[in-house]
Amino acid sequence: MKLTVIGCWHGYPEREGATSGYLIQQDDFSLLLDCGSGVLSHLQRYCPLQKLNAVVVSHYHQDHIADIGVLHYARLIETKLGRASIPLFIYGHKDDKRFDTLAYEPYVKAIAYESNTPLQIGPFSISFLKTNHPAPCYAMRITNGKKEFVYTADTSYFSGLASFAQECDLLITECSFYKNQETVGGHMNSQDVGILAKTARAKHVLLTHLPHFGERASLLTEVKESYDGQVELASKGWSFT
């Protein structure tokens, strides 16, 4: 099971970057978590578009779904060219009426996931936890039966998130603000992330959904004030196997 960061920016992509997008692959199966602005362009470095099997969307803010529309057109074109023969499946929740925008029949089909029901997609099993965020949003725990990744998506800190992420092999956590900055909009600062990582006893931590200001290396130092494990900043192409 391999994770590759496609995009890691909060809100909008910096030059030559992308917002939220994370590719998980195993046994020739490719699963994309979120599909933000710029993701489709950079995804092609690691996965041909016709080889993408499924997408799971955490919520419907634009920095997490902006490229869904052009992904629709990509699947249409790849199908017409004979390079894709089956529909692409996009999974999302129905807590928001924008679920209906995920489908582009017959090339892309939308499938609803439920917070209390694990979802089996290819070699991966995914469980969900509703987060603390203004728009309905779900964290995900992805396993291949041997190792487990947890993606917080967008959220402020709450104790249930630490329980959900308990002893995961990789915690992919948003870190939108610096220590002692007031968090707004349902997000975490580096102090929150340090507490989360420590309480969850995560084995490895990746900071993502990164701010567009400040010295981002400081986020690492601030997280390590509470958490003594390995922590890194996300960047385009960063991978973990």
mmCIF file of C-alpha atoms in Angstrom:
data_model
loop_
_atom_site.group_PDB
_atom_site.id
_atom_site.type_symbol
_atom_site.label_atom_id
_atom_site.label_comp_id
_atom_site.label_asym_id
_atom_site.label_seq_id
_atom_site.Cartn_x
_atom_site.Cartn_y
_atom_site.Cartn_z
ATOM 1 C CA MET A 1 0.000 0.000 0.000
ATOM 2 C CA LYS A 2 1.591 3.235 -1.169
ATOM 3 C CA LEU A 3 0.474 6.816 -0.562
ATOM 4 C CA THR A 4 1.560 9.653 -2.859
ATOM 5 C CA VAL A 5 0.737 13.289 -2.136
ATOM 6 C CA ILE A 6 -0.735 14.968 -5.215
ATOM 7 C CA GLY A 7 -1.697 18.241 -3.521
ATOM 8 C CA CYS A 8 -1.389 19.608 0.009
ATOM 9 C CA TRP A 9 -2.401 23.287 0.050
ATOM 10 C CA HIS A 10 -5.177 24.879 2.064
ATOM 11 C CA GLY A 11 -7.708 26.890 0.068
ATOM 12 C CA TYR A 12 -5.895 27.371 -3.220
ATOM 13 C CA PRO A 13 -2.853 25.890 -4.963
ATOM 14 C CA GLU A 14 0.424 27.747 -4.841
ATOM 15 C CA ARG A 15 2.388 28.028 -8.088
ATOM 16 C CA GLU A 16 2.861 24.589 -9.679
ATOM 17 C CA GLY A 17 0.984 22.981 -6.793
ATOM 18 C CA ALA A 18 -2.451 21.618 -5.968
ATOM 19 C CA THR A 19 -4.898 21.535 -3.095
ATOM 20 C CA SER A 20 -6.022 18.329 -1.396
ATOM 21 C CA GLY A 21 -5.384 15.107 -3.295
ATOM 22 C CA TYR A 22 -3.811 11.827 -2.116
ATOM 23 C CA LEU A 23 -3.243 8.739 -4.254
ATOM 24 C CA ILE A 24 -3.283 5.292 -2.619
ATOM 25 C CA GLN A 25 -2.169 2.326 -4.719
ATOM 26 C CA GLN A 26 -1.802 -1.410 -4.342
ATOM 27 C CA ASP A 27 -1.919 -4.338 -6.766
ATOM 28 C CA ASP A 28 -2.556 -2.117 -9.805
ATOM 29 C CA PHE A 29 -5.524 -0.475 -8.063
ATOM 30 C CA SER A 30 -5.449 3.317 -7.779
ATOM 31 C CA LEU A 31 -7.671 5.216 -5.344
ATOM 32 C CA LEU A 32 -7.726 9.014 -5.034
ATOM 33 C CA LEU A 33 -8.716 10.723 -1.794
ATOM 34 C CA ASP A 34 -10.190 14.135 -2.650
ATOM 35 C CA CYS A 35 -9.699 15.925 -5.955
ATOM 36 C CA GLY A 36 -8.896 19.574 -5.350
ATOM 37 C CA SER A 37 -7.669 22.336 -7.629
ATOM 38 C CA GLY A 38 -4.680 21.283 -9.745
ATOM 39 C CA VAL A 39 -4.873 17.637 -8.717
ATOM 40 C CA LEU A 40 -5.763 16.236 -12.144
ATOM 41 C CA SER A 41 -2.703 17.742 -13.810
ATOM 42 C CA HIS A 42 -0.247 16.446 -11.209
ATOM 43 C CA LEU A 43 -1.974 13.075 -10.782
ATOM 44 C CA GLN A 44 -0.832 12.065 -14.261
ATOM 45 C CA ARG A 45 2.784 11.943 -13.076
ATOM 46 C CA TYR A 46 1.866 8.894 -10.992
ATOM 47 C CA CYS A 47 -1.249 7.371 -12.544
ATOM 48 C CA PRO A 48 -2.616 7.521 -16.107
ATOM 49 C CA LEU A 49 -6.133 8.917 -15.949
ATOM 50 C CA GLN A 50 -7.633 5.823 -17.553
ATOM 51 C CA LYS A 51 -6.046 3.707 -14.793
ATOM 52 C CA LEU A 52 -7.707 5.602 -11.946
ATOM 53 C CA ASN A 53 -10.234 3.194 -10.414
ATOM 54 C CA ALA A 54 -12.052 5.279 -7.811
ATOM 55 C CA VAL A 55 -12.227 8.576 -5.924
ATOM 56 C CA VAL A 56 -13.444 9.136 -2.367
ATOM 57 C CA VAL A 57 -14.458 12.676 -1.432
ATOM 58 C CA SER A 58 -14.348 13.872 2.177
ATOM 59 C CA HIS A 59 -16.582 16.933 1.656
ATOM 60 C CA TYR A 60 -17.660 19.440 -0.952
ATOM 61 C CA HIS A 61 -15.503 22.511 -0.375
ATOM 62 C CA GLN A 62 -13.796 23.578 -3.590
ATOM 63 C CA ASP A 63 -10.238 22.936 -2.398
ATOM 64 C CA HIS A 64 -11.261 19.269 -2.120
ATOM 65 C CA ILE A 65 -13.468 18.837 -5.212
ATOM 66 C CA ALA A 66 -12.532 21.590 -7.719
ATOM 67 C CA ASP A 67 -11.122 19.127 -10.293
ATOM 68 C CA ILE A 68 -14.086 16.733 -10.221
ATOM 69 C CA GLY A 69 -15.637 18.531 -13.200
ATOM 70 C CA VAL A 70 -12.578 18.180 -15.419
ATOM 71 C CA LEU A 71 -12.182 14.594 -14.226
ATOM 72 C CA HIS A 72 -15.640 13.999 -15.722
ATOM 73 C CA TYR A 73 -14.415 15.246 -19.087
ATOM 74 C CA ALA A 74 -11.232 13.209 -18.801
ATOM 75 C CA ARG A 75 -13.217 10.010 -18.328
ATOM 76 C CA LEU A 76 -15.476 10.863 -21.261
ATOM 77 C CA ILE A 77 -12.486 11.495 -23.543
ATOM 78 C CA GLU A 78 -10.542 8.431 -22.388
ATOM 79 C CA THR A 79 -13.649 6.303 -23.016
ATOM 80 C CA LYS A 80 -14.197 7.737 -26.508
ATOM 81 C CA LEU A 81 -10.530 7.098 -27.310
ATOM 82 C CA GLY A 82 -10.930 3.469 -26.255
ATOM 83 C CA ARG A 83 -8.489 3.760 -23.364
ATOM 84 C CA ALA A 84 -11.125 3.356 -20.619
ATOM 85 C CA SER A 85 -13.862 0.726 -20.841
ATOM 86 C CA ILE A 86 -15.641 0.955 -17.484
ATOM 87 C CA PRO A 87 -17.081 3.864 -15.500
ATOM 88 C CA LEU A 88 -15.106 5.695 -12.855
ATOM 89 C CA PHE A 89 -16.672 5.458 -9.392
ATOM 90 C CA ILE A 90 -16.736 8.513 -7.116
ATOM 91 C CA TYR A 91 -17.802 7.980 -3.521
ATOM 92 C CA GLY A 92 -19.224 10.775 -1.376
ATOM 93 C CA HIS A 93 -21.703 11.400 1.421
ATOM 94 C CA LYS A 94 -25.304 12.542 1.079
ATOM 95 C CA ASP A 95 -25.199 15.033 3.960
ATOM 96 C CA ASP A 96 -24.899 17.728 1.307
ATOM 97 C CA LYS A 97 -27.014 18.102 -1.838
ATOM 98 C CA ARG A 98 -23.807 18.527 -3.863
ATOM 99 C CA PHE A 99 -23.454 14.747 -3.833
ATOM 100 C CA ASP A 100 -25.519 14.833 -7.028
ATOM 101 C CA THR A 101 -22.744 16.752 -8.825
ATOM 102 C CA LEU A 102 -20.309 13.833 -8.507
ATOM 103 C CA ALA A 103 -21.918 11.765 -11.262
ATOM 104 C CA TYR A 104 -21.474 12.218 -15.015
ATOM 105 C CA GLU A 105 -23.381 9.327 -16.527
ATOM 106 C CA PRO A 106 -22.508 6.973 -18.056
ATOM 107 C CA TYR A 107 -18.807 7.737 -17.650
ATOM 108 C CA VAL A 108 -18.714 8.541 -13.937
ATOM 109 C CA LYS A 109 -21.013 7.044 -11.314
ATOM 110 C CA ALA A 110 -21.624 8.455 -7.821
ATOM 111 C CA ILE A 111 -21.965 6.082 -4.878
ATOM 112 C CA ALA A 112 -22.899 7.175 -1.359
ATOM 113 C CA TYR A 113 -20.933 6.010 1.655
ATOM 114 C CA GLU A 114 -22.356 5.778 5.171
ATOM 115 C CA SER A 115 -20.556 6.885 8.324
ATOM 116 C CA ASN A 116 -21.386 3.655 10.172
ATOM 117 C CA THR A 117 -20.616 1.220 7.355
ATOM 118 C CA PRO A 118 -17.085 0.294 6.200
ATOM 119 C CA LEU A 119 -16.594 0.623 2.453
ATOM 120 C CA GLN A 120 -14.655 -1.955 0.430
ATOM 121 C CA ILE A 121 -12.953 -0.482 -2.648
ATOM 122 C CA GLY A 122 -10.535 -2.778 -4.448
ATOM 123 C CA PRO A 123 -7.954 -4.011 -1.902
ATOM 124 C CA PHE A 124 -8.879 -1.291 0.608
ATOM 125 C CA SER A 125 -11.412 -1.139 3.408
ATOM 126 C CA ILE A 126 -12.384 2.392 4.471
ATOM 127 C CA SER A 127 -14.194 3.451 7.617
ATOM 128 C CA PHE A 128 -15.483 6.977 8.225
ATOM 129 C CA LEU A 129 -15.844 9.470 11.070
ATOM 130 C CA LYS A 130 -17.759 12.734 10.824
ATOM 131 C CA THR A 131 -15.465 15.639 11.699
ATOM 132 C CA ASN A 132 -15.970 19.063 13.289
ATOM 133 C CA HIS A 133 -16.207 21.271 10.218
ATOM 134 C CA PRO A 134 -18.794 23.791 8.966
ATOM 135 C CA ALA A 135 -19.516 21.680 5.891
ATOM 136 C CA PRO A 136 -20.312 18.011 6.569
ATOM 137 C CA CYS A 137 -16.957 16.243 6.283
ATOM 138 C CA TYR A 138 -15.603 12.773 7.005
ATOM 139 C CA ALA A 139 -12.211 11.531 8.150
ATOM 140 C CA MET A 140 -11.161 8.179 6.712
ATOM 141 C CA ARG A 141 -9.260 5.163 8.010
ATOM 142 C CA ILE A 142 -7.906 3.072 5.140
ATOM 143 C CA THR A 143 -6.510 -0.422 5.571
ATOM 144 C CA ASN A 144 -5.306 -3.236 3.329
ATOM 145 C CA GLY A 145 -5.674 -5.694 6.193
ATOM 146 C CA LYS A 146 -2.085 -5.217 7.315
ATOM 147 C CA LYS A 147 -1.369 -1.496 7.595
ATOM 148 C CA GLU A 148 -3.607 1.499 8.247
ATOM 149 C CA PHE A 149 -3.574 5.107 7.087
ATOM 150 C CA VAL A 150 -5.816 7.779 8.623
ATOM 151 C CA TYR A 151 -6.759 10.955 6.740
ATOM 152 C CA THR A 152 -8.344 13.608 8.957
ATOM 153 C CA ALA A 153 -9.653 15.719 6.062
ATOM 154 C CA ASP A 154 -10.800 19.110 7.458
ATOM 155 C CA THR A 155 -11.599 19.322 11.154
ATOM 156 C CA SER A 156 -11.004 20.999 14.458
ATOM 157 C CA TYR A 157 -9.649 18.783 17.242
ATOM 158 C CA PHE A 158 -11.975 16.515 19.210
ATOM 159 C CA SER A 159 -11.235 13.452 21.323
ATOM 160 C CA GLY A 160 -13.127 11.097 19.031
ATOM 161 C CA LEU A 161 -10.662 11.844 16.252
ATOM 162 C CA ALA A 162 -7.787 10.543 18.394
ATOM 163 C CA SER A 163 -9.730 7.359 19.119
ATOM 164 C CA PHE A 164 -10.453 6.934 15.406
ATOM 165 C CA ALA A 165 -6.754 7.331 14.517
ATOM 166 C CA GLN A 166 -5.468 5.081 17.320
ATOM 167 C CA GLU A 167 -2.090 3.469 16.511
ATOM 168 C CA CYS A 168 -2.348 4.074 12.776
ATOM 169 C CA ASP A 169 0.780 3.542 10.700
ATOM 170 C CA LEU A 170 0.422 6.946 9.017
ATOM 171 C CA LEU A 171 -1.644 9.906 10.183
ATOM 172 C CA ILE A 172 -2.296 12.344 7.322
ATOM 173 C CA THR A 173 -3.497 15.352 9.263
ATOM 174 C CA GLU A 174 -4.513 18.842 8.350
ATOM 175 C CA CYS A 175 -2.396 21.569 9.994
ATOM 176 C CA SER A 176 -3.822 24.889 8.869
ATOM 177 C CA PHE A 177 -2.458 27.197 11.589
ATOM 178 C CA TYR A 178 0.551 27.723 13.848
ATOM 179 C CA LYS A 179 0.721 27.172 17.602
ATOM 180 C CA ASN A 180 -1.316 29.661 19.621
ATOM 181 C CA GLN A 181 -3.113 30.977 16.541
ATOM 182 C CA GLU A 182 -6.849 30.920 16.936
ATOM 183 C CA THR A 183 -8.314 28.325 14.606
ATOM 184 C CA VAL A 184 -11.318 29.228 12.471
ATOM 185 C CA GLY A 185 -13.510 27.378 10.015
ATOM 186 C CA GLY A 186 -13.171 23.915 11.559
ATOM 187 C CA HIS A 187 -9.398 23.434 11.319
ATOM 188 C CA MET A 188 -6.444 22.560 13.565
ATOM 189 C CA ASN A 189 -3.266 24.366 14.521
ATOM 190 C CA SER A 190 0.068 22.666 15.175
ATOM 191 C CA GLN A 191 -0.605 22.399 18.901
ATOM 192 C CA ASP A 192 -3.863 20.562 18.218
ATOM 193 C CA VAL A 193 -2.053 18.223 15.837
ATOM 194 C CA GLY A 194 0.632 17.446 18.411
ATOM 195 C CA ILE A 195 -2.030 16.488 20.948
ATOM 196 C CA LEU A 196 -3.869 14.411 18.334
ATOM 197 C CA ALA A 197 -0.748 12.527 17.262
ATOM 198 C CA LYS A 198 0.338 11.869 20.850
ATOM 199 C CA THR A 199 -3.102 10.766 22.031
ATOM 200 C CA ALA A 200 -3.601 8.551 18.973
ATOM 201 C CA ARG A 201 -0.096 7.093 19.337
ATOM 202 C CA ALA A 202 0.340 7.452 15.587
ATOM 203 C CA LYS A 203 3.500 5.840 14.254
ATOM 204 C CA HIS A 204 4.216 8.455 11.572
ATOM 205 C CA VAL A 205 2.638 11.864 10.968
ATOM 206 C CA LEU A 206 2.291 13.863 7.763
ATOM 207 C CA LEU A 207 1.213 17.514 8.040
ATOM 208 C CA THR A 208 -0.931 18.704 5.144
ATOM 209 C CA HIS A 209 -3.607 21.278 4.209
ATOM 210 C CA LEU A 210 -0.753 23.702 4.759
ATOM 211 C CA PRO A 211 -1.005 27.471 5.356
ATOM 212 C CA HIS A 212 0.112 30.035 2.782
ATOM 213 C CA PHE A 213 1.950 32.143 5.363
ATOM 214 C CA GLY A 214 4.701 31.866 7.960
ATOM 215 C CA GLU A 215 7.697 29.545 8.217
ATOM 216 C CA ARG A 216 6.124 26.169 7.675
ATOM 217 C CA ALA A 217 9.128 24.332 9.132
ATOM 218 C CA SER A 218 7.982 25.781 12.464
ATOM 219 C CA LEU A 219 4.929 23.537 12.283
ATOM 220 C CA LEU A 220 7.204 20.513 12.713
ATOM 221 C CA THR A 221 8.869 21.970 15.807
ATOM 222 C CA GLU A 222 5.542 22.906 17.327
ATOM 223 C CA VAL A 223 3.984 19.475 16.759
ATOM 224 C CA LYS A 224 7.044 17.829 18.321
ATOM 225 C CA GLU A 225 6.476 19.743 21.553
ATOM 226 C CA SER A 226 3.754 17.171 22.268
ATOM 227 C CA TYR A 227 4.538 14.282 19.920
ATOM 228 C CA ASP A 228 7.874 12.441 19.938
ATOM 229 C CA GLY A 229 7.381 10.337 16.807
ATOM 230 C CA GLN A 230 8.351 11.041 13.212
ATOM 231 C CA VAL A 231 6.601 14.007 11.613
ATOM 232 C CA GLU A 232 7.032 15.490 8.128
ATOM 233 C CA LEU A 233 5.575 18.246 5.968
ATOM 234 C CA ALA A 234 3.591 17.166 2.932
ATOM 235 C CA SER A 235 4.877 18.168 -0.478
ATOM 236 C CA LYS A 236 3.925 17.271 -4.022
ATOM 237 C CA GLY A 237 5.189 13.770 -4.759
ATOM 238 C CA TRP A 238 5.929 12.834 -1.138
ATOM 239 C CA SER A 239 5.320 9.117 -0.762
ATOM 240 C CA PHE A 240 5.006 6.525 1.986
ATOM 241 C CA THR A 241 4.920 2.765 1.480
#
